[in-house]
Structure formats: C-alpha cells, structure tokens
Short mmCIF file of C-alpha atoms and ligand atoms in Angstrom, two decimals:
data_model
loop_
_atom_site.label_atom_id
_atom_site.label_comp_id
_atom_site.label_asym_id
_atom_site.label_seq_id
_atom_site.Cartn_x
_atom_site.Cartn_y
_atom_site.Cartn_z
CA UNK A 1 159.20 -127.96 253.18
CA UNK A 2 157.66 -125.54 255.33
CA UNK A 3 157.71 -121.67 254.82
CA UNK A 4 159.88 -120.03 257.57
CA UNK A 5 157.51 -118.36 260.23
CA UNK A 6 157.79 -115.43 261.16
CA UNK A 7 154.48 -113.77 260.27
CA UNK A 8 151.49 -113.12 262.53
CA UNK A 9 148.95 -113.69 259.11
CA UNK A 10 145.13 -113.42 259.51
CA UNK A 11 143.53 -116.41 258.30
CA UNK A 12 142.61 -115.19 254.79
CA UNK A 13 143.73 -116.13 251.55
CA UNK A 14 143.19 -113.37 248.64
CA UNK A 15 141.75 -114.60 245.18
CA UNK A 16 141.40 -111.39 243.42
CA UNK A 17 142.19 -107.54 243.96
CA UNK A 18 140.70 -104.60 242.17
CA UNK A 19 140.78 -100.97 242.83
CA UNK A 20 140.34 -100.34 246.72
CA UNK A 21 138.53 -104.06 247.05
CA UNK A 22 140.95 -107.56 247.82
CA UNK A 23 138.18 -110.32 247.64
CA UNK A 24 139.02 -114.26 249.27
CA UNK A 25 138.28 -116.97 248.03
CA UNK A 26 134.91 -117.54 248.87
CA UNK A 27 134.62 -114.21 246.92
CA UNK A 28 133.89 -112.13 250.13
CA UNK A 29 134.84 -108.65 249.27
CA UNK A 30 137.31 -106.20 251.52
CA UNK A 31 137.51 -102.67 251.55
CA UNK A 32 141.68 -102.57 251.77
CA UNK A 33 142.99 -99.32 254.17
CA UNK A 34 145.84 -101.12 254.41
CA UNK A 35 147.30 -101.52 251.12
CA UNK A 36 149.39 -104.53 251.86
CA UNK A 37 151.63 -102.33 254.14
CA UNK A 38 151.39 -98.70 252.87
CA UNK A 39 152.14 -100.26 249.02
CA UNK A 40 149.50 -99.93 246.78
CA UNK A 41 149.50 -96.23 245.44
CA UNK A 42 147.22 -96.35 242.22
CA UNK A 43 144.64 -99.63 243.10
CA UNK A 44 145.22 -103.02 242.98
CA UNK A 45 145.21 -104.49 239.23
CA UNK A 46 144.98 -100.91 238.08
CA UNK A 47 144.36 -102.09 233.73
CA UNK A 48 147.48 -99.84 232.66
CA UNK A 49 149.32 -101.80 235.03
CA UNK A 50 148.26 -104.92 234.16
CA UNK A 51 149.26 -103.85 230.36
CA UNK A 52 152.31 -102.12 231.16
CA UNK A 53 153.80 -105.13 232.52
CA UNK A 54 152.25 -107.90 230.55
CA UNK A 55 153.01 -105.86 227.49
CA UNK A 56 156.86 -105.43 228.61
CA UNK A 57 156.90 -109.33 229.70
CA UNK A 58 156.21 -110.13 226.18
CA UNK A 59 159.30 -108.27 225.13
CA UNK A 60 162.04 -108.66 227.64
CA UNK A 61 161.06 -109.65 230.91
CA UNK A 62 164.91 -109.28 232.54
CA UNK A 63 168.26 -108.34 231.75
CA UNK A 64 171.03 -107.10 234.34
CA UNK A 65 172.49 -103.75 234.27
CA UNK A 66 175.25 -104.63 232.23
CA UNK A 67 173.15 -103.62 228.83
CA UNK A 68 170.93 -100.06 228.35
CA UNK A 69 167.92 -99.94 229.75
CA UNK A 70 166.00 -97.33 227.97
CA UNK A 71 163.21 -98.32 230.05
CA UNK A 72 164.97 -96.70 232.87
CA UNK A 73 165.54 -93.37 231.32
CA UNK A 74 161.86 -93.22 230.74
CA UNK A 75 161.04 -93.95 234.49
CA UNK A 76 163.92 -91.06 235.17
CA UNK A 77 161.98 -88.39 233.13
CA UNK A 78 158.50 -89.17 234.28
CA UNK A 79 160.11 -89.24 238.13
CA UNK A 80 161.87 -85.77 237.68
CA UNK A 81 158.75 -84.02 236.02
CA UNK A 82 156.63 -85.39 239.03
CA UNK A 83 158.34 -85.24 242.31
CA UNK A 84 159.95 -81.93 242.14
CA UNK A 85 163.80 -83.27 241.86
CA UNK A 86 164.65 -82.89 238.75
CA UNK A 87 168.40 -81.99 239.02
CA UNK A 88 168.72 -85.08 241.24
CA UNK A 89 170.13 -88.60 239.91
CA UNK A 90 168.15 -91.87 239.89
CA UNK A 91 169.84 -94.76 241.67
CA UNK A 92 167.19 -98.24 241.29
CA UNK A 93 167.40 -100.81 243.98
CA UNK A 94 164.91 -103.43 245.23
CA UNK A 95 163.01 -102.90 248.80
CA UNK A 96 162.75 -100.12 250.85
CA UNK A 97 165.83 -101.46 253.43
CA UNK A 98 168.32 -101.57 250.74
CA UNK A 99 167.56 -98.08 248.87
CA UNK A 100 168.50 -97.03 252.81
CA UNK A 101 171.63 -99.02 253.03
CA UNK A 102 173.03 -97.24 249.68
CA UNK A 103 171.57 -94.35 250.76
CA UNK A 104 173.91 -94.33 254.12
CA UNK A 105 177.05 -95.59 252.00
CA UNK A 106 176.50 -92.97 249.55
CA UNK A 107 176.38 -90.02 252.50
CA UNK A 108 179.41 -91.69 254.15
CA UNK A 109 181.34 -92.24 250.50
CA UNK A 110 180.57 -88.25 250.01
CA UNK A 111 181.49 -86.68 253.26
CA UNK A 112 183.52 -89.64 254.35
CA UNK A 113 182.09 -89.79 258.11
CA UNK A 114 180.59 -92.17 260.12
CA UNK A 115 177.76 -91.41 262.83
CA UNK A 116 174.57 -91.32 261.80
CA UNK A 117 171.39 -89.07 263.52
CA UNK A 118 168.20 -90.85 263.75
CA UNK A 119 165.04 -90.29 265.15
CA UNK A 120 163.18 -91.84 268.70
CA UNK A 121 160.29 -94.32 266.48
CA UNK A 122 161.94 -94.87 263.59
CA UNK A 123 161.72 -97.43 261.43
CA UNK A 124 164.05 -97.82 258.62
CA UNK A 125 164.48 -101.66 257.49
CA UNK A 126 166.31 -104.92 258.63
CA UNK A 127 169.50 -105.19 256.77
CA UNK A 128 172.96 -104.48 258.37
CA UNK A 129 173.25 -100.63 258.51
CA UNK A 130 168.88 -99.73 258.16
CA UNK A 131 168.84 -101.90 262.16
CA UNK A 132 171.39 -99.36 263.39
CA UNK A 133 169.18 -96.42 262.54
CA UNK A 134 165.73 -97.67 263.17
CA UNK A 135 164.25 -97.46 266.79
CA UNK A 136 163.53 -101.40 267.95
CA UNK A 137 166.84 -103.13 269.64
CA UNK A 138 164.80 -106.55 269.44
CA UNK A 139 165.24 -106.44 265.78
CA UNK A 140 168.92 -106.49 266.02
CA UNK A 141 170.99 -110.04 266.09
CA UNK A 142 174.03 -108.92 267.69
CA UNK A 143 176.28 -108.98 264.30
CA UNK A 144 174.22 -106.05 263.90
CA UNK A 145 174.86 -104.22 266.93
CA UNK A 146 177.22 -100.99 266.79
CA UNK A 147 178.15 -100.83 263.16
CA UNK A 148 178.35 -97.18 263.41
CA UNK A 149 177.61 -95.10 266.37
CA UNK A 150 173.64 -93.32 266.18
CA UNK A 151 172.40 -91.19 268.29
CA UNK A 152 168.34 -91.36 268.63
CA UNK A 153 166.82 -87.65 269.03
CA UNK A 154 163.50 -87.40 269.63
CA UNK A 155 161.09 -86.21 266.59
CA UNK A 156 160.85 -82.26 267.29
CA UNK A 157 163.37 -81.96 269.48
CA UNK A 158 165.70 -78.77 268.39
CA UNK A 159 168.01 -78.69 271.22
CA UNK A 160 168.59 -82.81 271.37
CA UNK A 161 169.66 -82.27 267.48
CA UNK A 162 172.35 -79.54 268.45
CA UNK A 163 174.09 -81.65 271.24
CA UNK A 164 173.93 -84.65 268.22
CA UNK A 165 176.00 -82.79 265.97
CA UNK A 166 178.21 -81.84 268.85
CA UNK A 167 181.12 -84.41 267.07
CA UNK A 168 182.31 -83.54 264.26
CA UNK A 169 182.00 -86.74 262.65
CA UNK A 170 178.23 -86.68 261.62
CA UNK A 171 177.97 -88.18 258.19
CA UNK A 172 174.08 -87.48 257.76
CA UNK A 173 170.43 -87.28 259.34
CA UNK A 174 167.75 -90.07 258.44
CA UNK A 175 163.83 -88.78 259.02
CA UNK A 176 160.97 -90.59 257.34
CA UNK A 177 158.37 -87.85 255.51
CA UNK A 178 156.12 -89.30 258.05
CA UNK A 179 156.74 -91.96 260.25
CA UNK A 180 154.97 -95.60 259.59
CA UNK A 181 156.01 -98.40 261.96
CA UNK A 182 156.21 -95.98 264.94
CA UNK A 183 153.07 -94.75 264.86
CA UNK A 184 152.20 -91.74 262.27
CA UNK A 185 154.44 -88.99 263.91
CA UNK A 186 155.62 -86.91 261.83
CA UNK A 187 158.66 -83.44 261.96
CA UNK A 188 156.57 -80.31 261.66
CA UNK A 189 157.64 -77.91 259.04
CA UNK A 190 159.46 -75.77 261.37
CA UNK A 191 161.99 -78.79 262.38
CA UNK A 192 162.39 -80.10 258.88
CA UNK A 193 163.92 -76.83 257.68
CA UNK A 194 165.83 -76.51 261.21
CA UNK A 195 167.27 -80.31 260.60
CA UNK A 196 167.91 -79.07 256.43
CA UNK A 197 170.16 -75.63 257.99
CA UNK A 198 172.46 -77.81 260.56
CA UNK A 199 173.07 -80.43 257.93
CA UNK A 200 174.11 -77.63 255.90
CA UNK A 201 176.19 -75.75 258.70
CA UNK A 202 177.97 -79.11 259.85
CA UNK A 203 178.33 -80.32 256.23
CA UNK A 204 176.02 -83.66 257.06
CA UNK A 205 173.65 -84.87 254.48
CA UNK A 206 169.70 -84.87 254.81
CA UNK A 207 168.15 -88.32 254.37
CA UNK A 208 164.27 -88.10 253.75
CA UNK A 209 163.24 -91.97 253.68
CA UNK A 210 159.90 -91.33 251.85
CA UNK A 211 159.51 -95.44 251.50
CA UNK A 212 155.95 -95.13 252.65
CA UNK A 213 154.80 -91.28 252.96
CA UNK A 214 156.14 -90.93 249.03
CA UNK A 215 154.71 -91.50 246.07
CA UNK A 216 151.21 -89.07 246.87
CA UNK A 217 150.31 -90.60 249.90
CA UNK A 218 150.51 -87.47 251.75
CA UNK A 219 148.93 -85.41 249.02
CA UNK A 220 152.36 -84.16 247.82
CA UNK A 221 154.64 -86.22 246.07
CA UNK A 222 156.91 -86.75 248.73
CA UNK A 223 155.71 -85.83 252.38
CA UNK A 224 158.26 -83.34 253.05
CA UNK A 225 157.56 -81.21 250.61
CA UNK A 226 154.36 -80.14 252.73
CA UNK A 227 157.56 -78.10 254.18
CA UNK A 228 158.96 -77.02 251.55
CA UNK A 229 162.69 -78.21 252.33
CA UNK A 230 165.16 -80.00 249.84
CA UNK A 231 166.77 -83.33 250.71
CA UNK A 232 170.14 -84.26 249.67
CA UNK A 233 169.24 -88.13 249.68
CA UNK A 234 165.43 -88.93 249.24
CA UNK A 235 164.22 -93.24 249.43
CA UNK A 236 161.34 -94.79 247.42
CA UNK A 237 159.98 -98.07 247.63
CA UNK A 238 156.85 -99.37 248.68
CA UNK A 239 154.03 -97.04 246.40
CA UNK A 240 156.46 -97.35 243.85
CA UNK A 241 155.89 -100.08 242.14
CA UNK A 242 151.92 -100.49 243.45
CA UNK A 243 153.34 -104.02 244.65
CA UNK A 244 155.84 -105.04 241.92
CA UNK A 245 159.03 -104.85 243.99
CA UNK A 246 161.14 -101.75 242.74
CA UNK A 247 162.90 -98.97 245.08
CA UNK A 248 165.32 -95.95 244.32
CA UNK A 249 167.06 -93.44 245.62
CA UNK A 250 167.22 -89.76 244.34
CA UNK A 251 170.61 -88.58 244.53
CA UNK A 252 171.65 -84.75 244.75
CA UNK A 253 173.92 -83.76 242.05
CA UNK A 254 176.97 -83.00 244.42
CA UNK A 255 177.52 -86.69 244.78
CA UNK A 256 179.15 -88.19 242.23
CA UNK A 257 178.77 -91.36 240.62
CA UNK A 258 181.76 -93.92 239.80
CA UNK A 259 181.79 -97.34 238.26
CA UNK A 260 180.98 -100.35 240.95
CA UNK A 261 180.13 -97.63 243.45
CA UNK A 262 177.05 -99.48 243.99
CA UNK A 263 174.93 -102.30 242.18
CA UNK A 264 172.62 -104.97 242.31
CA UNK A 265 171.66 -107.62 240.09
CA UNK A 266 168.14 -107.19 240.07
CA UNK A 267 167.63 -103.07 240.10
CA UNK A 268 165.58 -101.53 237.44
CA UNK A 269 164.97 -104.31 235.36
CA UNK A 270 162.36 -103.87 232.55
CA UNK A 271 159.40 -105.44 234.55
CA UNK A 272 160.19 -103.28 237.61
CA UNK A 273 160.61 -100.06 235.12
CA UNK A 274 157.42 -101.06 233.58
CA UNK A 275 155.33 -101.28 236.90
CA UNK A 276 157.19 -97.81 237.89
CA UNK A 277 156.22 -96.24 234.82
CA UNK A 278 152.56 -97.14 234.95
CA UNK A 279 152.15 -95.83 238.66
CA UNK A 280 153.85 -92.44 237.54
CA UNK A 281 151.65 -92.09 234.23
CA UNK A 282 148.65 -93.26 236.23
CA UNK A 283 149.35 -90.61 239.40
CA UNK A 284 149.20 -88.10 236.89
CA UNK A 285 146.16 -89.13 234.45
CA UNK A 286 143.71 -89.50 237.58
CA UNK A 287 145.38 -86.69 239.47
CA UNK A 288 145.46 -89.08 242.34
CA UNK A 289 147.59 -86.08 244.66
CA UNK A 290 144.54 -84.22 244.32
CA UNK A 291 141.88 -87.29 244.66
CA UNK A 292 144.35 -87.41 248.08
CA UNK A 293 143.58 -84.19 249.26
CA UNK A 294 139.90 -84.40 248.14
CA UNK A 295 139.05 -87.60 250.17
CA UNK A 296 141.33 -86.98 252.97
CA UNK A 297 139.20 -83.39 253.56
CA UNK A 298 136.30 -86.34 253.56
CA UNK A 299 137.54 -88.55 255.90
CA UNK A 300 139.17 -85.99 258.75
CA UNK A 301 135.63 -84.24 258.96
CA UNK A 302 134.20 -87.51 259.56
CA UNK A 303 136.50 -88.84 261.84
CA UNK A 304 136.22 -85.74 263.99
CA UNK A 305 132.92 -86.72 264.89
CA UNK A 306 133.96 -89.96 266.56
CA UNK A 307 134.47 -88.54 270.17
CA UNK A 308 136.31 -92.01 271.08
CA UNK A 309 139.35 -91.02 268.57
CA UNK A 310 141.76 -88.80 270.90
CA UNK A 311 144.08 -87.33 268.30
CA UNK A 312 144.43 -87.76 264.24
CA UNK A 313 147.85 -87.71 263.28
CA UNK A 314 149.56 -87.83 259.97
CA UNK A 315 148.53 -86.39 256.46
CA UNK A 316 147.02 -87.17 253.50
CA UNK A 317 145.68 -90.35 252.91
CA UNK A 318 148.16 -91.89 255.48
CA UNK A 319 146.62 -91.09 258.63
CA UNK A 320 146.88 -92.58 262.39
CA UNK A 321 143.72 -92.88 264.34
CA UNK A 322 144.36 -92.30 267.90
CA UNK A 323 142.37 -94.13 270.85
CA UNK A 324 143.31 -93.90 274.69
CA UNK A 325 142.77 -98.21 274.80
CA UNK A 326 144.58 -100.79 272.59
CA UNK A 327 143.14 -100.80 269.26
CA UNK A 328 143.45 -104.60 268.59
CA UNK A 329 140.05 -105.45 269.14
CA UNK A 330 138.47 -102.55 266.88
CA UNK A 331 140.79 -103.54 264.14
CA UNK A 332 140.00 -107.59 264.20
CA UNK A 333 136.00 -106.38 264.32
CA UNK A 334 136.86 -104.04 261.41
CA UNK A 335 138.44 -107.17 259.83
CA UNK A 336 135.95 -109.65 260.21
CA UNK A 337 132.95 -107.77 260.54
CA UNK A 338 132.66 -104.93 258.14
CA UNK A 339 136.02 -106.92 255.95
CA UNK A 340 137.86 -103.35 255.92
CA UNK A 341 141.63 -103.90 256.13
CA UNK A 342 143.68 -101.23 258.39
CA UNK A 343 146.54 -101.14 259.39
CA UNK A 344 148.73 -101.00 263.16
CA UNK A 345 151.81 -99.91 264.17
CA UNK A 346 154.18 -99.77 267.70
CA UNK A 347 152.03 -97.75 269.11
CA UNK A 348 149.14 -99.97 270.64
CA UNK A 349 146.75 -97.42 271.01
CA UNK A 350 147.16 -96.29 267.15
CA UNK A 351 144.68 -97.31 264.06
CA UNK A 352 146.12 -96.46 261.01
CA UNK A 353 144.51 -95.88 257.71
CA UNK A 354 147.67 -96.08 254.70
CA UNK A 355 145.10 -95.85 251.17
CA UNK A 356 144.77 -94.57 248.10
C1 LIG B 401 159.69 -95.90 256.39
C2 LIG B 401 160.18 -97.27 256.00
N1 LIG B 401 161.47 -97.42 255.64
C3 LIG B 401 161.96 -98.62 255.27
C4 LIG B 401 161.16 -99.74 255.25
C5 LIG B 401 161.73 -101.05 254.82
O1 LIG B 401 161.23 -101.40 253.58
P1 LIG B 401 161.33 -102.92 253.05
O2 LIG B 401 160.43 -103.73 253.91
O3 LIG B 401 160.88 -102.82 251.62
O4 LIG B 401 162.76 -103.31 253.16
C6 LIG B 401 159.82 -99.63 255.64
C7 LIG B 401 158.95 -100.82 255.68
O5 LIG B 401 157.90 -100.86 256.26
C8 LIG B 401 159.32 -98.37 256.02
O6 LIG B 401 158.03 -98.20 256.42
#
C-alpha cells in the first residue's frame, strides 16, 4: 500500500532528536528552527518527557472519557497557574483544527448566532467549519464551501471590523496571537483591545487561536497577552504536547458546560496528559518564557545587521524574516548546507524562524 501523497517532504529521514538538534540517519546533525511546524516547545526528547510518558505508559496508557482522569485535573492546575486563565474551563481535544471547530460550536451554542469574523491570512485548520474561517479557497472541496457566512477583514483594519459587525448576527471573531501560515503578521496591541470592546458591545465572542504563538513562543504564555486583552475562547495545540498530539480549548466561565455538548474519543487521555504535564512543569523549571526573551534580544540584534532582510516581523522566538526575492533558495542552502531547518509560509518572500 502506498501512503497517500500529499506532502512536498525533503529527502531526509530523522534517526534521533535531542534538544534543538534532529540528526538522519547517517548521523548528520541539524540545527531544527523549524520545530516540526511551530511544535516543539521544550526540545526534542526533553528526559522529563521521555519519563513522564514512559512512566505513565507503564500504568495506563488509554482509557476514554467515560472514567476520571485525575491526570487531567493535574494538567488543569498546572495550565491555570501558568497561562494567566485561571477562572477559565479546560476543554481537551486532539489537533489544532478540531480545538477550533469546538471552539466555533461553543461561541455559536452560547450566543446562538451564526457569522463568523476572520482575518485576510489566516490560517485556522482543514476540517468543515476551521476552511470557512481560514484565508486559502484552494483548500476548500466544495462540501465545504458556505457553511456559515465569514467576512475576511484585513489584520489592523478598525473601520473594515465596524462595517463586519454591521449584522446583527455575529456569533464571534477568530485572530491567531500571531499569524503562522500567512506569514508572521500579527494585530498590534491597539487592535486587539479594539476587536476585545466590539465583541463586547455587539455581544460576539473573542477567539484567540494561540495553536502556534501559545505555549511561550512569543515570550508570554499566550501571544496576546503582549496586549494585555482577555479572550473569551483561547486554542492550544501544537507546543502543547512538544509533539505528542494533545490540543484544548480554554473556555470562559460564562459558557456553560452540559453533558454530550462536545466529546471525542481520544481527548486527554493519560499519555496526552502526561506529555502536557511535562511541557508545563518543564516551561517553568528552565524558565523557558524568559530563555525566549533572552535569545530572541540575541537573535533580532543580529539579524539587524543583515542589510538583505527588509523587515522582521513577529515576536519572541517565532519570528518572520523578510526578503524583497523568494526565499526558497536561501532556505534549501540553509537545509543542505549549514543542515539548519526553517521554516516558510504563504508569503514567498518570508523566512521564518518558529524555535525554542
Ligand atoms: C494557527 C493555526 N491554527 C490551526 C492549525 C491547525 O492545526 P492542526 O494541523 O493541528 O489541525 C494550525 C496548523 O498549522 C495553525 O498554525
């Protein structure tokens, strides 16, 4: 049987991964910038890891949701001490699309409406509802075509938000912290809290999909806390689990929860829980939001001094390196000469740098 193909792979095949290094198997090392897509938050094979899960394996590797899960609360606690919402509720889930999807069904369930605003470069995931609401048509199979009715605004745009909440039947307002696929764009502090106030005023909910800014990347915990706003429906995935596949979504209070509201077979299980808890413990013990800050300080002077780099965008340790050709080249010579991994996005021109 052949695998389905639909990936554009480079012609390596990984042996081993440790800290910021992936090595192949002829044992050549990589420096890794990439972190398998904006996923590894604490290293690869970080040893507390390694233990968490093998240690939790040897106890119970799954059971569904239909026994407790003390391994969950635990995850819960560490979560609300560390990202600042600790009044919020903890929904698990499995990839970054589908903590979207529930997080759209759980702003339409609350406010029971129906258009959604998104933003021009988006990128939110492939399932039903997350193709509505991210920025790329070509994605779309035409059973996914109008679900709901969007409207795209672009990122900064004050006045294009107003005439979107001209109907009164906006249900809620998706933004990533910082935008990935598109190309490392990002709200500025000013429109976050403008976006938080209309939500309020036109009784919408604020979505912050946080799938790859979150989890310290930016140097907070969550990239829109840089300004200082509150969402009503934040998404996790990706650094979450440092590659073991685990997503949630924090919940605000005012939306309440009901038997079979949502579910999934595979959502916080204990070797998920176990991964989760080790990247929390591990963000904290090496101060890794500060380590962020430190290195990113590092890297901006330095990249300043390239004059071929035309603007730096992003924050943190996720950054977008700016050229006015296609970076394509640069990145395959980065690749196979100097074996650093980086990363690319829809914008052509745009290097990006997603690390730890
Ligand atoms: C901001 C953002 N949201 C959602 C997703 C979808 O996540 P997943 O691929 O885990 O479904 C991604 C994936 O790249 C993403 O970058």
């Amino acid at each position: 049987m052949k695998t389905f193909n639909v990936y554009n792979r480079f012609n390596i095949t990984l042996s081993k991964a440790e800290g910021v290094y992936v090595y192949d198997e002829n044992k050549q090392q990589y420096l890794d910038l990439y972190g398998g897509h904006g996923v590894i938050s604490i290293g690869h094979s970080h040893p507390n890891y390694v233990e968490s899960i093998t240690t939790q394996l040897n106890k119970v590797g799954f059971y569904s949701n239909s026994v407790n899960i003390p391994i969950q609360e635990e995850l819960a606690t560490k979560l609300a001490e560390q990202s600042g919402y600790d009044k919020h509720q903890l929904f698990f889930c499995n990839s970054g699309a589908e903590a979207n999807e529930n997080a759209l069904k759980l702003a339409s369930f609350h406010n029971n409406k129906k258009k959604v605003i998104a933003f021009k470069g988006s990128f939110h995931g492939r399932t039903a509802a997350t193709l509505n609401i991210t920025d790329n048509p070509k994605l779309s199979a035409p059973i996914n075509i109008n679900n709901f009715s969007v409207d795209f605004v672009a990122l900064n745009d004050e006045q294009g938000l107003v005439n979107a909440f001209q109907s009164d039947d906006v249900c809620a307002v998706i933004i990533e912290g910082i935008q990935g696929v598109g190309g490392l764009d990002a709200p500025t502090d000013y429109f976050l809290k403008y976006i938080a106030k209309c939500c309020k005023l036109y009784n919408a909910l604020l979505i912050v999909d946080e799938i790859q800014s979150g989890y310290g990347r930016s140097g907070k915990f969550f990239a829109h806390q840089h300004a200082n706003v509150k969402a009503d429906i934040i998404t996790m995935a990706k650094g979450m689990g440092n590659g073991f596949p685990i997503a949630g979504v924090l919940i605000d209070q005012k939306i309440k929860a009901s038997y079979g509201l949502l579910g999934t077979t595979f959502g916080g299980n204990h070797l998920a829980c176990a991964a989760g808890i080790s990247v929390l413990n591990t963000i904290q013990k090496e101060s890794i939001l500060e380590n962020v800050e430190k290195v990113n300080t590092y890297l901006v002077n330095e990249l300043k001094t390239i004059p071929k780099i035309k603007a730096l965008k992003g924050k943190g340790l996720m950054l977008g390196l700016e050229f006015d050709f296609p970076i394509k080249e640069i990145r395959d010579e980065l690749l196979h000469k100097h074996q650093i991994f980086t990363g690319n996005s829809m914008n052509p021109n745009l290097l990006s740098l997603i690390h730890i």
